[in-house]
């Protein structure tokens, strides 16, 4: 009986301590974009983000941003260069409400590219 009691106390204590674990969720720190004074390149910096995060669906089912889809379809429809933050391509990629979410730094890069005029470079 005594052994059992000690055993029980040990279990209760271990449960108590193992449940007291805090998981701090820190927001991802986004360093300022340093592109070495160069404009952000759609072909080498932006398209690969969409290829990684979006093209599993978008290259075939909803072909809006695969490498082979004309850039000219993407920009007029889903990019707003006068109000970059409201661009569908940016809000869909960063809000988390549309299937896939890019990282905070990828989002910052997309936003910076739009602010630079969303060029096909
Ligand atoms: C799991 C599949 C899937 C993934 C991954 C996905 N999408 Fe989509 N996307 C869809 C479907 C389906 C639609 C059409 C229906 C809708 O709007 O939900 C769509 C539509 C869109 C539209 C058009 C909205 C409109 O109103 O015309 C945009 C822009 C878009 N997606 C952006 C993205 C971006 C950016 C990513 C990557 C960060 C992404 N999607 C990842 C499935 C996906």
mmCIF file of N, CA and C and ligand atoms in Angstrom:
data_model
loop_
_atom_site.group_PDB
_atom_site.id
_atom_site.type_symbol
_atom_site.label_atom_id
_atom_site.label_comp_id
_atom_site.label_asym_id
_atom_site.label_seq_id
_atom_site.Cartn_x
_atom_site.Cartn_y
_atom_site.Cartn_z
ATOM 1 N N UNK A 1 0.834 -1.207 0.000
ATOM 2 C CA UNK A 1 0.000 0.000 0.000
ATOM 3 C C UNK A 1 0.864 1.251 0.000
ATOM 4 N N UNK A 2 1.857 1.271 0.866
ATOM 5 C CA UNK A 2 2.724 2.438 0.965
ATOM 6 C C UNK A 2 3.472 2.674 -0.353
ATOM 7 N N UNK A 3 3.950 1.573 -0.902
ATOM 8 C CA UNK A 3 4.663 1.672 -2.183
ATOM 9 C C UNK A 3 3.776 2.298 -3.248
ATOM 10 N N UNK A 4 2.536 1.818 -3.258
ATOM 11 C CA UNK A 4 1.587 2.356 -4.233
ATOM 12 C C UNK A 4 1.380 3.843 -4.065
ATOM 13 N N UNK A 5 1.287 4.265 -2.812
ATOM 14 C CA UNK A 5 1.061 5.690 -2.546
ATOM 15 C C UNK A 5 2.230 6.519 -3.065
ATOM 16 N N UNK A 6 3.431 6.064 -2.771
ATOM 17 C CA UNK A 6 4.617 6.796 -3.236
ATOM 18 C C UNK A 6 4.625 6.839 -4.760
ATOM 19 N N UNK A 7 4.306 5.688 -5.344
ATOM 20 C CA UNK A 7 4.273 5.609 -6.807
ATOM 21 C C UNK A 7 3.256 6.611 -7.387
ATOM 22 N N UNK A 8 2.085 6.642 -6.754
ATOM 23 C CA UNK A 8 1.040 7.567 -7.212
ATOM 24 C C UNK A 8 1.493 9.026 -7.086
ATOM 25 N N UNK A 9 2.090 9.326 -5.964
ATOM 26 C CA UNK A 9 2.561 10.696 -5.746
ATOM 27 C C UNK A 9 3.584 11.073 -6.817
ATOM 28 N N UNK A 10 4.465 10.126 -7.129
ATOM 29 C CA UNK A 10 5.468 10.390 -8.170
ATOM 30 C C UNK A 10 4.814 10.673 -9.519
ATOM 31 N N UNK A 11 3.811 9.887 -9.838
ATOM 32 C CA UNK A 11 3.117 10.083 -11.122
ATOM 33 C C UNK A 11 2.431 11.440 -11.162
ATOM 34 N N UNK A 12 1.729 11.752 -10.075
ATOM 35 C CA UNK A 12 1.023 13.042 -10.029
ATOM 36 C C UNK A 12 2.025 14.186 -10.178
ATOM 37 N N UNK A 13 3.157 14.072 -9.478
ATOM 38 C CA UNK A 13 4.170 15.129 -9.569
ATOM 39 C C UNK A 13 4.739 15.251 -10.975
ATOM 40 N N UNK A 14 5.023 14.100 -11.590
ATOM 41 C CA UNK A 14 5.617 14.176 -12.927
ATOM 42 C C UNK A 14 4.626 14.752 -13.928
ATOM 43 N N UNK A 15 3.342 14.424 -13.755
ATOM 44 C CA UNK A 15 2.329 15.012 -14.635
ATOM 45 C C UNK A 15 2.276 16.517 -14.423
ATOM 46 N N UNK A 16 2.315 16.899 -13.149
ATOM 47 C CA UNK A 16 2.229 18.316 -12.814
ATOM 48 C C UNK A 16 3.374 19.090 -13.457
ATOM 49 N N UNK A 17 4.589 18.556 -13.314
ATOM 50 C CA UNK A 17 5.729 19.299 -13.848
ATOM 51 C C UNK A 17 5.795 19.251 -15.363
ATOM 52 N N UNK A 18 5.430 18.110 -15.933
ATOM 53 C CA UNK A 18 5.523 18.047 -17.393
ATOM 54 C C UNK A 18 4.456 18.902 -18.062
ATOM 55 N N UNK A 19 3.391 19.222 -17.335
ATOM 56 C CA UNK A 19 2.366 20.055 -17.968
ATOM 57 C C UNK A 19 2.710 21.531 -17.892
ATOM 58 N N UNK A 20 3.689 21.863 -17.058
ATOM 59 C CA UNK A 20 4.045 23.273 -16.925
ATOM 60 C C UNK A 20 5.124 23.662 -17.907
ATOM 61 N N UNK A 21 4.797 23.533 -19.168
ATOM 62 C CA UNK A 21 5.784 23.878 -20.184
ATOM 63 C C UNK A 21 5.201 24.992 -21.038
ATOM 64 N N UNK A 22 5.944 26.027 -21.182
ATOM 65 C CA UNK A 22 5.451 27.145 -21.984
ATOM 66 C C UNK A 22 6.058 27.084 -23.371
ATOM 67 N N UNK A 23 5.215 27.246 -24.359
ATOM 68 C CA UNK A 23 5.720 27.351 -25.723
ATOM 69 C C UNK A 23 5.537 28.788 -26.158
ATOM 70 N N UNK A 24 6.595 29.506 -26.137
ATOM 71 C CA UNK A 24 6.484 30.893 -26.568
ATOM 72 C C UNK A 24 6.518 30.931 -28.086
ATOM 73 N N UNK A 25 5.517 31.519 -28.664
ATOM 74 C CA UNK A 25 5.502 31.635 -30.118
ATOM 75 C C UNK A 25 5.945 33.048 -30.464
ATOM 76 N N UNK A 26 7.177 33.134 -30.879
ATOM 77 C CA UNK A 26 7.699 34.453 -31.189
ATOM 78 C C UNK A 26 7.452 34.771 -32.658
ATOM 79 N N UNK A 27 7.067 35.981 -32.949
ATOM 80 C CA UNK A 27 6.897 36.317 -34.357
ATOM 81 C C UNK A 27 8.251 36.266 -35.076
ATOM 82 N N UNK A 28 8.209 35.816 -36.319
ATOM 83 C CA UNK A 28 9.450 35.717 -37.085
ATOM 84 C C UNK A 28 10.013 37.115 -37.316
ATOM 85 N N UNK A 29 11.269 37.305 -36.964
ATOM 86 C CA UNK A 29 11.875 38.617 -37.169
ATOM 87 C C UNK A 29 12.298 38.729 -38.631
ATOM 88 N N UNK A 30 11.790 39.750 -39.282
ATOM 89 C CA UNK A 30 12.110 39.914 -40.690
ATOM 90 C C UNK A 30 13.182 40.983 -40.845
ATOM 91 N N UNK A 31 14.378 40.578 -41.235
ATOM 92 C CA UNK A 31 15.411 41.589 -41.432
ATOM 93 C C UNK A 31 15.053 42.480 -42.616
ATOM 94 N N UNK A 32 15.462 43.737 -42.600
ATOM 95 C CA UNK A 32 15.150 44.597 -43.738
ATOM 96 C C UNK A 32 15.746 44.008 -45.016
ATOM 97 N N UNK A 33 15.053 44.201 -46.120
ATOM 98 C CA UNK A 33 15.506 43.590 -47.362
ATOM 99 C C UNK A 33 16.728 44.332 -47.905
ATOM 100 N N UNK A 34 17.793 43.566 -48.069
ATOM 101 C CA UNK A 34 19.002 44.144 -48.639
ATOM 102 C C UNK A 34 19.301 43.387 -49.916
ATOM 103 N N UNK A 35 18.957 44.000 -51.018
ATOM 104 C CA UNK A 35 19.157 43.309 -52.299
ATOM 105 C C UNK A 35 20.403 43.851 -52.998
ATOM 106 N N UNK A 36 21.291 44.379 -52.194
ATOM 107 C CA UNK A 36 22.550 44.901 -52.739
ATOM 108 C C UNK A 36 22.352 46.039 -53.724
ATOM 109 N N UNK A 37 21.276 46.829 -53.513
ATOM 110 C CA UNK A 37 21.017 47.960 -54.396
ATOM 111 C C UNK A 37 20.374 47.557 -55.717
ATOM 112 N N UNK A 38 20.199 46.269 -55.915
ATOM 113 C CA UNK A 38 19.601 45.772 -57.156
ATOM 114 C C UNK A 38 18.084 45.675 -57.006
ATOM 115 N N UNK A 39 17.332 45.844 -58.106
ATOM 116 C CA UNK A 39 15.895 45.602 -58.007
ATOM 117 C C UNK A 39 15.630 44.115 -57.742
ATOM 118 N N UNK A 40 14.529 43.837 -57.060
ATOM 119 C CA UNK A 40 14.176 42.439 -56.796
ATOM 120 C C UNK A 40 13.752 41.795 -58.109
ATOM 121 N N UNK A 41 14.256 40.606 -58.364
ATOM 122 C CA UNK A 41 13.997 39.947 -59.641
ATOM 123 C C UNK A 41 12.789 39.019 -59.547
ATOM 124 N N UNK A 42 11.849 39.202 -60.437
ATOM 125 C CA UNK A 42 10.685 38.314 -60.462
ATOM 126 C C UNK A 42 11.129 36.877 -60.762
ATOM 127 N N UNK A 43 11.960 36.754 -61.787
ATOM 128 C CA UNK A 43 12.336 35.414 -62.248
ATOM 129 C C UNK A 43 13.121 34.620 -61.210
ATOM 130 N N UNK A 44 14.074 35.274 -60.537
ATOM 131 C CA UNK A 44 14.951 34.494 -59.646
ATOM 132 C C UNK A 44 14.558 34.574 -58.179
ATOM 133 N N UNK A 45 13.785 35.594 -57.772
ATOM 134 C CA UNK A 45 13.459 35.708 -56.353
ATOM 135 C C UNK A 45 11.985 35.506 -56.022
ATOM 136 N N UNK A 46 11.108 35.963 -56.912
ATOM 137 C CA UNK A 46 9.671 35.909 -56.593
ATOM 138 C C UNK A 46 9.035 34.622 -57.127
ATOM 139 N N UNK A 47 9.241 34.338 -58.412
ATOM 140 C CA UNK A 47 8.630 33.133 -59.001
ATOM 141 C C UNK A 47 8.973 31.856 -58.216
ATOM 142 N N UNK A 48 10.236 31.724 -57.743
ATOM 143 C CA UNK A 48 10.544 30.500 -56.978
ATOM 144 C C UNK A 48 9.726 30.350 -55.690
ATOM 145 N N UNK A 49 9.325 31.460 -55.096
ATOM 146 C CA UNK A 49 8.485 31.377 -53.881
ATOM 147 C C UNK A 49 7.138 30.768 -54.252
ATOM 148 N N UNK A 50 6.563 31.245 -55.346
ATOM 149 C CA UNK A 50 5.281 30.699 -55.789
ATOM 150 C C UNK A 50 5.443 29.244 -56.220
ATOM 151 N N UNK A 51 6.570 28.965 -56.846
ATOM 152 C CA UNK A 51 6.810 27.580 -57.270
ATOM 153 C C UNK A 51 6.838 26.658 -56.059
ATOM 154 N N UNK A 52 7.472 27.115 -54.996
ATOM 155 C CA UNK A 52 7.611 26.289 -53.789
ATOM 156 C C UNK A 52 6.281 26.154 -53.049
ATOM 157 N N UNK A 53 5.563 27.264 -52.881
ATOM 158 C CA UNK A 53 4.412 27.259 -51.989
ATOM 159 C C UNK A 53 3.063 27.124 -52.688
ATOM 160 N N UNK A 54 2.980 27.499 -53.948
ATOM 161 C CA UNK A 54 1.660 27.638 -54.565
ATOM 162 C C UNK A 54 1.434 26.731 -55.763
ATOM 163 N N UNK A 55 2.517 26.353 -56.435
ATOM 164 C CA UNK A 55 2.315 25.696 -57.720
ATOM 165 C C UNK A 55 1.843 24.252 -57.650
ATOM 166 N N UNK A 56 1.850 23.677 -56.450
ATOM 167 C CA UNK A 56 1.303 22.330 -56.351
ATOM 168 C C UNK A 56 -0.140 22.356 -56.828
ATOM 169 N N UNK A 57 -0.822 23.454 -56.612
ATOM 170 C CA UNK A 57 -2.187 23.605 -57.114
ATOM 171 C C UNK A 57 -2.225 24.487 -58.358
ATOM 172 N N UNK A 58 -1.425 25.534 -58.349
ATOM 173 C CA UNK A 58 -1.643 26.563 -59.348
ATOM 174 C C UNK A 58 -1.054 26.306 -60.711
ATOM 175 N N UNK A 59 -0.172 25.345 -60.824
ATOM 176 C CA UNK A 59 0.384 25.141 -62.155
ATOM 177 C C UNK A 59 -0.612 24.436 -63.065
ATOM 178 N N UNK A 60 -1.528 23.665 -62.484
ATOM 179 C CA UNK A 60 -2.458 22.971 -63.361
ATOM 180 C C UNK A 60 -3.912 23.390 -63.108
ATOM 181 N N UNK A 61 -4.345 23.281 -61.845
ATOM 182 C CA UNK A 61 -5.764 23.543 -61.574
ATOM 183 C C UNK A 61 -6.143 25.000 -61.755
ATOM 184 N N UNK A 62 -5.384 25.851 -61.154
ATOM 185 C CA UNK A 62 -5.685 27.284 -61.256
ATOM 186 C C UNK A 62 -4.422 27.971 -61.767
ATOM 187 N N UNK A 63 -4.228 27.925 -63.057
ATOM 188 C CA UNK A 63 -2.928 28.343 -63.588
ATOM 189 C C UNK A 63 -2.735 29.853 -63.572
ATOM 190 N N UNK A 64 -2.395 30.370 -62.413
ATOM 191 C CA UNK A 64 -2.184 31.813 -62.394
ATOM 192 C C UNK A 64 -0.736 32.209 -62.170
ATOM 193 N N UNK A 65 0.093 31.290 -61.700
ATOM 194 C CA UNK A 65 1.437 31.760 -61.401
ATOM 195 C C UNK A 65 2.538 30.737 -61.620
ATOM 196 N N UNK A 66 2.303 29.776 -62.455
ATOM 197 C CA UNK A 66 3.387 28.853 -62.753
ATOM 198 C C UNK A 66 4.356 29.542 -63.703
ATOM 199 N N UNK A 67 5.546 29.004 -63.779
ATOM 200 C CA UNK A 67 6.572 29.648 -64.576
ATOM 201 C C UNK A 67 6.128 29.830 -66.022
ATOM 202 N N UNK A 68 5.318 28.881 -66.501
ATOM 203 C CA UNK A 68 4.935 28.947 -67.908
ATOM 204 C C UNK A 68 3.724 29.838 -68.161
ATOM 205 N N UNK A 69 3.088 30.296 -67.088
ATOM 206 C CA UNK A 69 1.945 31.183 -67.292
ATOM 207 C C UNK A 69 2.457 32.602 -67.464
ATOM 208 N N UNK A 70 1.899 33.266 -68.430
ATOM 209 C CA UNK A 70 2.384 34.598 -68.743
ATOM 210 C C UNK A 70 2.305 35.510 -67.522
ATOM 211 N N UNK A 71 3.390 36.173 -67.290
ATOM 212 C CA UNK A 71 3.468 37.154 -66.227
ATOM 213 C C UNK A 71 2.365 38.188 -66.400
ATOM 214 N N UNK A 72 2.032 38.475 -67.639
ATOM 215 C CA UNK A 72 1.036 39.501 -67.932
ATOM 216 C C UNK A 72 -0.352 39.143 -67.407
ATOM 217 N N UNK A 73 -0.580 37.851 -67.128
ATOM 218 C CA UNK A 73 -1.871 37.462 -66.553
ATOM 219 C C UNK A 73 -1.910 37.713 -65.059
ATOM 220 N N UNK A 74 -0.743 37.568 -64.472
ATOM 221 C CA UNK A 74 -0.653 37.656 -63.020
ATOM 222 C C UNK A 74 -0.756 39.091 -62.519
ATOM 223 N N UNK A 75 0.023 39.954 -63.103
ATOM 224 C CA UNK A 75 0.139 41.302 -62.552
ATOM 225 C C UNK A 75 -1.127 42.145 -62.662
ATOM 226 N N UNK A 76 -1.719 42.286 -63.848
ATOM 227 C CA UNK A 76 -2.893 43.169 -63.889
ATOM 228 C C UNK A 76 -4.033 42.679 -63.008
ATOM 229 N N UNK A 77 -4.136 41.380 -62.843
ATOM 230 C CA UNK A 77 -5.268 40.832 -62.110
ATOM 231 C C UNK A 77 -5.058 40.819 -60.603
ATOM 232 N N UNK A 78 -3.871 40.465 -60.170
ATOM 233 C CA UNK A 78 -3.676 40.180 -58.747
ATOM 234 C C UNK A 78 -2.672 41.081 -58.041
ATOM 235 N N UNK A 79 -2.154 42.072 -58.761
ATOM 236 C CA UNK A 79 -1.181 42.977 -58.150
ATOM 237 C C UNK A 79 -1.699 44.406 -58.245
ATOM 238 N N UNK A 80 -1.590 45.114 -57.133
ATOM 239 C CA UNK A 80 -2.004 46.506 -57.090
ATOM 240 C C UNK A 80 -0.781 47.331 -56.696
ATOM 241 N N UNK A 81 -0.167 47.959 -57.669
ATOM 242 C CA UNK A 81 1.077 48.671 -57.372
ATOM 243 C C UNK A 81 0.847 49.993 -56.637
ATOM 244 N N UNK A 82 -0.379 50.530 -56.699
ATOM 245 C CA UNK A 82 -0.618 51.780 -55.959
ATOM 246 C C UNK A 82 -0.919 51.508 -54.494
ATOM 247 N N UNK A 83 -1.441 50.323 -54.193
ATOM 248 C CA UNK A 83 -1.663 49.947 -52.798
ATOM 249 C C UNK A 83 -1.158 48.508 -52.637
ATOM 250 N N UNK A 84 0.164 48.412 -52.538
ATOM 251 C CA UNK A 84 0.830 47.102 -52.594
ATOM 252 C C UNK A 84 0.268 46.100 -51.593
ATOM 253 N N UNK A 85 -0.018 46.571 -50.380
ATOM 254 C CA UNK A 85 -0.489 45.670 -49.316
ATOM 255 C C UNK A 85 -1.825 45.010 -49.660
ATOM 256 N N UNK A 86 -2.596 45.639 -50.550
ATOM 257 C CA UNK A 86 -3.908 45.072 -50.857
ATOM 258 C C UNK A 86 -3.871 44.119 -52.050
ATOM 259 N N UNK A 87 -2.709 43.910 -52.635
ATOM 260 C CA UNK A 87 -2.592 42.991 -53.773
ATOM 261 C C UNK A 87 -3.042 41.590 -53.376
ATOM 262 N N UNK A 88 -3.901 41.010 -54.188
ATOM 263 C CA UNK A 88 -4.400 39.666 -53.885
ATOM 264 C C UNK A 88 -3.251 38.677 -53.735
ATOM 265 N N UNK A 89 -2.282 38.792 -54.603
ATOM 266 C CA UNK A 89 -1.163 37.864 -54.582
ATOM 267 C C UNK A 89 -0.433 37.925 -53.231
ATOM 268 N N UNK A 90 -0.400 39.109 -52.649
ATOM 269 C CA UNK A 90 0.263 39.292 -51.352
ATOM 270 C C UNK A 90 -0.638 38.843 -50.204
ATOM 271 N N UNK A 91 -1.899 39.255 -50.226
ATOM 272 C CA UNK A 91 -2.787 38.895 -49.113
ATOM 273 C C UNK A 91 -3.041 37.389 -49.075
ATOM 274 N N UNK A 92 -3.211 36.779 -50.253
ATOM 275 C CA UNK A 92 -3.426 35.333 -50.293
ATOM 276 C C UNK A 92 -2.195 34.597 -49.771
ATOM 277 N N UNK A 93 -1.010 35.109 -50.100
ATOM 278 C CA UNK A 93 0.222 34.405 -49.728
ATOM 279 C C UNK A 93 0.569 34.571 -48.257
ATOM 280 N N UNK A 94 0.101 35.653 -47.628
ATOM 281 C CA UNK A 94 0.558 35.931 -46.266
ATOM 282 C C UNK A 94 -0.504 35.773 -45.181
ATOM 283 N N UNK A 95 -1.779 35.745 -45.571
ATOM 284 C CA UNK A 95 -2.816 35.744 -44.535
ATOM 285 C C UNK A 95 -2.992 34.390 -43.855
ATOM 286 N N UNK A 96 -2.672 33.317 -44.574
ATOM 287 C CA UNK A 96 -2.897 31.993 -44.019
ATOM 288 C C UNK A 96 -4.323 31.513 -44.238
ATOM 289 N N UNK A 97 -5.154 32.313 -44.886
ATOM 290 C CA UNK A 97 -6.538 31.897 -45.100
ATOM 291 C C UNK A 97 -6.712 31.173 -46.434
ATOM 292 N N UNK A 98 -5.645 31.102 -47.226
ATOM 293 C CA UNK A 98 -5.752 30.465 -48.537
ATOM 294 C C UNK A 98 -4.709 29.354 -48.687
ATOM 295 N N UNK A 99 -4.983 28.206 -48.181
ATOM 296 C CA UNK A 99 -4.200 26.966 -48.360
ATOM 297 C C UNK A 99 -2.731 27.029 -47.937
ATOM 298 N N UNK A 100 -1.963 27.924 -48.514
ATOM 299 C CA UNK A 100 -0.524 27.927 -48.244
ATOM 300 C C UNK A 100 -0.100 29.306 -47.763
ATOM 301 N N UNK A 101 0.888 29.301 -46.889
ATOM 302 C CA UNK A 101 1.355 30.574 -46.372
ATOM 303 C C UNK A 101 2.859 30.674 -46.574
ATOM 304 N N UNK A 102 3.306 31.789 -47.104
ATOM 305 C CA UNK A 102 4.741 31.978 -47.279
ATOM 306 C C UNK A 102 5.334 32.447 -45.952
ATOM 307 N N UNK A 103 6.654 32.362 -45.800
ATOM 308 C CA UNK A 103 7.278 32.824 -44.561
ATOM 309 C C UNK A 103 7.207 34.346 -44.519
ATOM 310 N N UNK A 104 7.444 34.899 -43.331
ATOM 311 C CA UNK A 104 7.380 36.358 -43.186
ATOM 312 C C UNK A 104 8.403 37.043 -44.094
ATOM 313 N N UNK A 105 9.589 36.442 -44.228
ATOM 314 C CA UNK A 105 10.591 37.105 -45.066
ATOM 315 C C UNK A 105 10.250 36.974 -46.545
ATOM 316 N N UNK A 106 9.625 35.839 -46.924
ATOM 317 C CA UNK A 106 9.179 35.715 -48.324
ATOM 318 C C UNK A 106 8.084 36.736 -48.610
ATOM 319 N N UNK A 107 7.179 36.922 -47.631
ATOM 320 C CA UNK A 107 6.111 37.911 -47.790
ATOM 321 C C UNK A 107 6.673 39.309 -47.959
ATOM 322 N N UNK A 108 7.694 39.622 -47.158
ATOM 323 C CA UNK A 108 8.312 40.947 -47.241
ATOM 324 C C UNK A 108 8.953 41.151 -48.610
ATOM 325 N N UNK A 109 9.519 40.070 -49.145
ATOM 326 C CA UNK A 109 10.159 40.160 -50.463
ATOM 327 C C UNK A 109 9.110 40.399 -51.555
ATOM 328 N N UNK A 110 7.983 39.687 -51.455
ATOM 329 C CA UNK A 110 6.908 39.867 -52.436
ATOM 330 C C UNK A 110 6.405 41.309 -52.383
ATOM 331 N N UNK A 111 6.209 41.806 -51.152
ATOM 332 C CA UNK A 111 5.703 43.173 -50.992
ATOM 333 C C UNK A 111 6.691 44.188 -51.574
ATOM 334 N N UNK A 112 7.973 43.963 -51.299
ATOM 335 C CA UNK A 112 8.991 44.894 -51.808
ATOM 336 C C UNK A 112 9.023 44.877 -53.332
ATOM 337 N N UNK A 113 8.857 43.680 -53.904
ATOM 338 C CA UNK A 113 8.844 43.556 -55.373
ATOM 339 C C UNK A 113 7.645 44.319 -55.957
ATOM 340 N N UNK A 114 6.477 44.216 -55.310
ATOM 341 C CA UNK A 114 5.297 44.939 -55.792
ATOM 342 C C UNK A 114 5.542 46.444 -55.696
ATOM 343 N N UNK A 115 6.123 46.878 -54.564
ATOM 344 C CA UNK A 115 6.384 48.311 -54.376
ATOM 345 C C UNK A 115 7.382 48.842 -55.395
ATOM 346 N N UNK A 116 8.230 47.952 -55.897
ATOM 347 C CA UNK A 116 9.178 48.373 -56.934
ATOM 348 C C UNK A 116 8.501 48.406 -58.306
ATOM 349 N N UNK A 117 7.215 48.118 -58.350
ATOM 350 C CA UNK A 117 6.484 48.221 -59.600
ATOM 351 C C UNK A 117 6.127 46.883 -60.212
ATOM 352 N N UNK A 118 6.341 45.785 -59.475
ATOM 353 C CA UNK A 118 6.007 44.435 -59.941
ATOM 354 C C UNK A 118 6.507 44.206 -61.361
ATOM 355 N N UNK A 119 7.792 44.350 -61.526
ATOM 356 C CA UNK A 119 8.387 44.226 -62.867
ATOM 357 C C UNK A 119 8.629 42.760 -63.233
ATOM 358 N N UNK A 120 8.578 42.505 -64.520
ATOM 359 C CA UNK A 120 8.887 41.170 -65.034
ATOM 360 C C UNK A 120 10.370 41.116 -65.377
ATOM 361 N N UNK A 121 11.172 41.068 -64.337
ATOM 362 C CA UNK A 121 12.621 41.144 -64.558
ATOM 363 C C UNK A 121 13.321 39.864 -64.127
HETATM 364 C C1 LIG B 1 -4.214 23.483 -52.080
HETATM 365 C C2 LIG B 1 -4.259 24.144 -53.357
HETATM 366 C C3 LIG B 1 -3.811 25.597 -53.420
HETATM 367 C C4 LIG B 1 -2.627 26.140 -52.981
HETATM 368 C C5 LIG B 1 -1.438 25.456 -52.302
HETATM 369 C C6 LIG B 1 -2.693 27.548 -53.335
HETATM 370 N N1 LIG B 1 -3.879 27.842 -53.960
HETATM 371 FE FE1 LIG B 1 -4.469 29.651 -54.665
HETATM 372 N N2 LIG B 1 -6.217 28.852 -55.348
HETATM 373 C C7 LIG B 1 -6.594 27.533 -55.192
HETATM 374 C C8 LIG B 1 -7.942 27.366 -55.740
HETATM 375 C C9 LIG B 1 -8.717 26.063 -55.765
HETATM 376 C C10 LIG B 1 -8.350 28.641 -56.209
HETATM 377 C C11 LIG B 1 -9.680 29.036 -56.849
HETATM 378 C C12 LIG B 1 -10.756 29.135 -55.840
HETATM 379 C C13 LIG B 1 -10.449 30.075 -54.709
HETATM 380 O O1 LIG B 1 -10.311 31.290 -54.932
HETATM 381 O O2 LIG B 1 -10.311 29.598 -53.576
HETATM 382 C C14 LIG B 1 -7.244 29.546 -55.957
HETATM 383 C C15 LIG B 1 -7.256 30.869 -56.306
HETATM 384 C C16 LIG B 1 -6.206 31.755 -56.090
HETATM 385 C C17 LIG B 1 -6.176 33.135 -56.526
HETATM 386 C C18 LIG B 1 -7.248 33.802 -57.368
HETATM 387 C C19 LIG B 1 -8.287 34.446 -56.514
HETATM 388 C C20 LIG B 1 -9.324 35.151 -57.347
HETATM 389 O O3 LIG B 1 -10.219 35.721 -56.740
HETATM 390 O O4 LIG B 1 -9.231 35.137 -58.582
HETATM 391 C C21 LIG B 1 -4.998 33.658 -56.111
HETATM 392 C C22 LIG B 1 -4.496 35.075 -56.329
HETATM 393 C C23 LIG B 1 -4.272 32.614 -55.420
HETATM 394 N N3 LIG B 1 -5.032 31.466 -55.417
HETATM 395 C C24 LIG B 1 -3.044 32.765 -54.846
HETATM 396 C C25 LIG B 1 -2.316 31.748 -54.244
HETATM 397 C C26 LIG B 1 -0.993 31.926 -53.682
HETATM 398 C C27 LIG B 1 -0.204 33.216 -53.727
HETATM 399 C C28 LIG B 1 -0.609 30.720 -53.198
HETATM 400 C C29 LIG B 1 0.695 30.365 -52.518
HETATM 401 C C30 LIG B 1 1.077 31.131 -51.377
HETATM 402 C C31 LIG B 1 -1.700 29.788 -53.425
HETATM 403 N N4 LIG B 1 -2.718 30.444 -54.065
HETATM 404 C C32 LIG B 1 -1.677 28.453 -53.054
HETATM 405 C C33 LIG B 1 -5.842 26.526 -54.636
HETATM 406 C C34 LIG B 1 -4.593 26.674 -54.045
#
